[in-house]
Amino acid sequence: MSASRKRKINTESEADRKKRKGYFSRQTNNSVANLEPNISGIFISCPKHKERNCVRECYDLFNEYVEKLYEVENSSDPPNEGSTEDVETAFLKELASMKKKHGEYMFSSIQTGTDCSVFLKTNPPVDPVQLVHYILTDINKTKQKKTRFTQRLTPITKTCFANIPAIVELAKEVLGPHFGCKGEVSPRKIAYSVMPRIRNNSKIERLELIDTIVGIVGKQHPVNLDNPELVIIVEVFKSICGISVVQDYYKLKKYNLETITVDETDANQETTKARNQKDEEVGIRNIRAGEQKKVGESQDEESIAGKDIEEDKEDPENKKFEGVNPIENEND
């Protein structure tokens, strides 16, 4: 037997084998976090099979803007005179202490079990509505594309189970500070609209959900679907419902990162170019259709003329009088 076909002797110890097996083990389903009530976070839409890439770039994006957002907020606060370091330095130290090797404790990925959908849970002091609005406002100003796989960001203030009684309780809690839903009288009228989205759930009806939210807000605030000041997002996903109140929803292109980075001038130019190209294609098709119609008419005329000639040749009456002079017959 050749040396190449000899069996190799396994000299690996039992302890090494257990270590190697444990290193390549996968996470069990029990260790994976799922959507549940009483959490806050951000729903993120992405292309199919790009969920992991979307999570990675969102970690980087959120970490970048969290430092910017809270650095701006803390820089506006005066430092404590009795402390040797200002608030900004203390916050940055606290922020650095919260960081992991592959991310931060302030964000954690939650399994949705659905393609094209990702959920990042946020922990205090991060407010998902404030963070998403800050990110989109900055990107809308700079028009700088910072993501490749992230499409729409939908902040969720808090979640509950997807049933009408639980949704009513959560809506009163989330909408109260904005519309005075807890018996408080709002100082002014606020134009609003409701943006419901129901996915993988057949128990909640869309119209019932809208009527429930409108009833909680009250008649003192007008509904404006074209230019609302505030938009109430109600996201029903499987057995969980999330609610939030956002501003500048249509100004920020419905919180779509891909659309918001497109310059309006370039978009109008592209639209005009596409329209002109479509008109040219329609004109070319009309010209070709006219030419084909003329060719068809000429072919029909030729076929009719040929048919008449063939009928004259095949007519027996014409054959009967072939070679006979009608004048001679009359004389006879």
XYZ file of C-alpha atoms in Angstrom, residues 49-294:
246
model
C -30.384 37.992 1.017
C -28.570 41.191 2.112
C -29.816 41.269 5.707
C -26.408 40.640 7.307
C -24.723 43.298 5.206
C -27.502 45.709 6.135
C -27.013 45.043 9.864
C -23.255 45.655 9.626
C -23.531 48.965 7.820
C -26.355 50.133 10.088
C -24.174 49.473 13.121
C -21.512 51.731 11.602
C -24.046 54.356 10.535
C -25.832 54.499 13.890
C -22.602 54.538 15.879
C -21.337 57.469 13.829
C -24.462 59.565 14.340
C -24.971 58.614 17.992
C -21.632 60.197 18.821
C -22.487 63.277 16.737
C -25.992 63.631 18.148
C -25.142 63.332 21.814
C -21.940 65.285 21.423
C -23.998 68.228 20.101
C -26.560 67.882 22.876
C -24.012 67.662 25.650
C -21.889 70.491 24.263
C -24.876 72.810 24.774
C -25.062 71.906 28.495
C -22.781 73.830 30.880
C -20.082 71.766 32.621
C -20.380 70.930 36.293
C -18.257 73.313 38.327
C -17.583 70.718 41.034
C -16.256 68.167 38.545
C -12.773 68.031 37.089
C -14.046 67.076 33.616
C -16.880 68.459 31.539
C -20.041 66.626 30.582
C -18.883 65.928 27.052
C -15.758 64.104 28.175
C -17.725 62.112 30.731
C -20.273 61.103 28.115
C -17.608 60.049 25.618
C -15.987 57.912 28.285
C -19.325 56.330 29.106
C -19.959 55.794 25.390
C -16.576 54.118 24.955
C -17.193 51.855 27.929
C -20.447 50.649 26.366
C -18.781 49.554 23.127
C -18.214 45.892 22.339
C -15.737 44.402 19.946
C -18.324 44.132 17.143
C -20.774 46.837 18.079
C -22.384 48.538 21.022
C -24.769 47.612 23.784
C -26.960 50.486 22.625
C -27.901 48.470 19.507
C -28.645 44.784 19.136
C -29.961 42.845 16.148
C -33.331 41.124 16.552
C -34.309 38.218 14.311
C -37.469 38.874 12.286
C -37.587 35.576 10.412
C -38.586 37.432 7.234
C -36.621 38.341 4.124
C -35.851 42.002 3.386
C -36.587 43.065 6.962
C -34.204 43.794 9.860
C -34.876 45.135 13.352
C -32.233 46.812 15.506
C -33.195 47.177 19.130
C -32.118 50.429 20.799
C -31.283 50.839 24.469
C -31.155 54.034 26.564
C -30.070 56.748 26.122
C -30.798 56.300 22.401
C -34.195 57.534 21.193
C -34.909 55.791 17.823
C -37.188 58.599 16.533
C -34.674 61.291 17.372
C -31.743 59.312 15.942
C -33.438 58.441 12.634
C -34.636 62.027 12.113
C -31.130 63.344 12.824
C -29.546 60.893 10.360
C -32.005 61.600 7.553
C -31.878 65.369 8.044
C -28.095 65.343 7.746
C -28.073 63.062 4.689
C -30.818 65.141 3.060
C -28.625 68.198 3.507
C -25.363 66.669 2.264
C -26.853 64.241 -0.314
C -24.003 61.904 0.589
C -24.857 58.211 0.242
C -23.463 56.319 3.233
C -25.165 52.955 2.853
C -25.412 50.361 0.152
C -27.956 47.822 1.377
C -30.167 49.948 3.660
C -33.408 51.239 2.154
C -36.034 52.522 4.609
C -35.644 53.359 8.310
C -38.792 53.108 10.432
C -38.281 54.128 14.082
C -40.412 52.430 16.731
C -40.896 54.134 20.098
C -42.367 51.076 21.791
C -43.896 47.703 20.937
C -46.829 45.658 22.208
C -48.786 42.565 21.233
C -50.795 42.947 18.009
C -54.337 43.061 19.418
C -56.670 46.047 19.622
C -56.764 46.433 23.445
C -52.967 46.382 23.704
C -52.640 48.763 20.751
C -55.068 51.211 22.385
C -53.047 51.275 25.623
C -49.752 51.729 23.777
C -51.192 54.420 21.486
C -52.363 56.467 24.480
C -48.869 56.236 25.969
C -46.969 57.116 22.784
C -49.382 59.717 21.359
C -50.103 61.453 24.655
C -47.065 63.789 24.705
C -47.865 64.962 21.155
C -51.673 65.134 21.049
C -52.733 65.160 24.699
C -54.514 61.813 24.580
C -54.528 61.279 28.368
C -57.262 63.796 29.099
C -54.933 66.742 28.546
C -56.025 69.646 26.379
C -53.600 70.315 23.520
C -52.604 73.994 23.257
C -52.990 73.981 19.456
C -54.380 71.949 16.602
C -51.885 69.611 14.957
C -52.447 68.301 11.432
C -51.577 64.622 11.286
C -51.942 61.449 9.261
C -51.808 57.754 10.098
C -49.378 55.492 8.266
C -50.333 51.858 9.013
C -48.331 48.949 7.693
C -49.459 45.365 8.308
C -47.171 42.457 7.442
C -47.582 38.729 8.090
C -50.708 39.320 10.144
C -54.280 38.431 9.139
C -56.092 39.308 12.380
C -55.715 43.109 12.304
C -57.753 44.972 9.685
C -56.302 48.141 8.180
C -59.456 50.268 8.468
C -60.087 49.103 12.024
C -56.535 50.063 12.946
C -56.861 53.540 11.401
C -60.211 54.188 13.094
C -58.732 53.142 16.448
C -55.808 55.566 16.173
C -58.000 58.431 14.927
C -60.409 57.901 17.803
C -57.559 58.087 20.331
C -56.136 61.296 18.826
C -59.525 63.021 18.990
C -61.501 65.403 16.794
C -59.629 68.516 17.896
C -56.707 67.628 15.612
C -57.420 67.653 11.843
C -56.372 64.863 9.505
C -54.184 66.070 6.634
C -53.000 63.412 4.204
C -51.127 65.791 1.883
C -49.025 67.903 4.245
C -49.223 66.640 7.832
C -47.140 68.140 10.600
C -46.847 64.776 12.349
C -47.210 61.251 11.006
C -48.266 58.385 13.269
C -46.510 55.186 12.217
C -48.263 51.959 13.224
C -46.193 48.923 12.252
C -47.881 45.533 12.684
C -45.413 42.698 12.148
C -46.571 39.164 12.893
C -47.787 39.187 16.516
C -46.087 42.492 17.474
C -47.193 46.096 16.930
C -44.937 49.149 17.147
C -45.991 52.810 17.264
C -44.098 56.074 16.842
C -44.730 59.722 15.942
C -42.379 61.300 13.403
C -42.040 64.667 11.695
C -40.890 65.733 8.209
C -42.059 62.372 6.901
C -42.734 63.478 3.335
C -39.968 66.051 3.300
C -37.511 63.251 4.098
C -38.941 61.038 1.328
C -40.876 58.747 3.684
C -37.630 58.018 5.546
C -36.136 56.244 2.528
C -32.342 56.489 2.445
C -32.065 55.586 -1.241
C -34.536 58.238 -2.379
C -33.288 60.982 -0.088
C -29.763 60.935 -1.538
C -31.023 61.698 -5.054
C -30.783 65.384 -5.920
C -34.125 66.848 -7.032
C -32.494 68.640 -9.996
C -30.897 65.416 -11.185
C -34.150 63.574 -10.601
C -36.077 66.116 -12.686
C -33.472 65.897 -15.430
C -33.674 62.115 -15.410
C -37.462 62.301 -15.522
C -37.390 64.740 -18.444
C -34.817 62.608 -20.237
C -36.877 59.481 -19.731
C -40.019 61.279 -20.921
C -38.265 62.559 -24.072
C -36.852 59.124 -24.750
C -40.304 57.615 -24.365
C -41.770 60.203 -26.765
C -39.074 59.400 -29.316
C -39.799 55.696 -29.021
C -43.532 56.348 -29.460
C -42.821 58.505 -32.532
C -40.599 55.822 -34.048
C -43.257 53.188 -33.424
C -45.901 55.387 -35.077
C -43.688 55.957 -38.123
C -43.003 52.237 -38.428
C -46.690 51.474 -38.009
C -47.514 53.975 -40.792
C -44.943 52.434 -43.106
C -46.237 48.959 -42.403
C -49.785 50.171 -43.061
C -48.775 51.609 -46.458
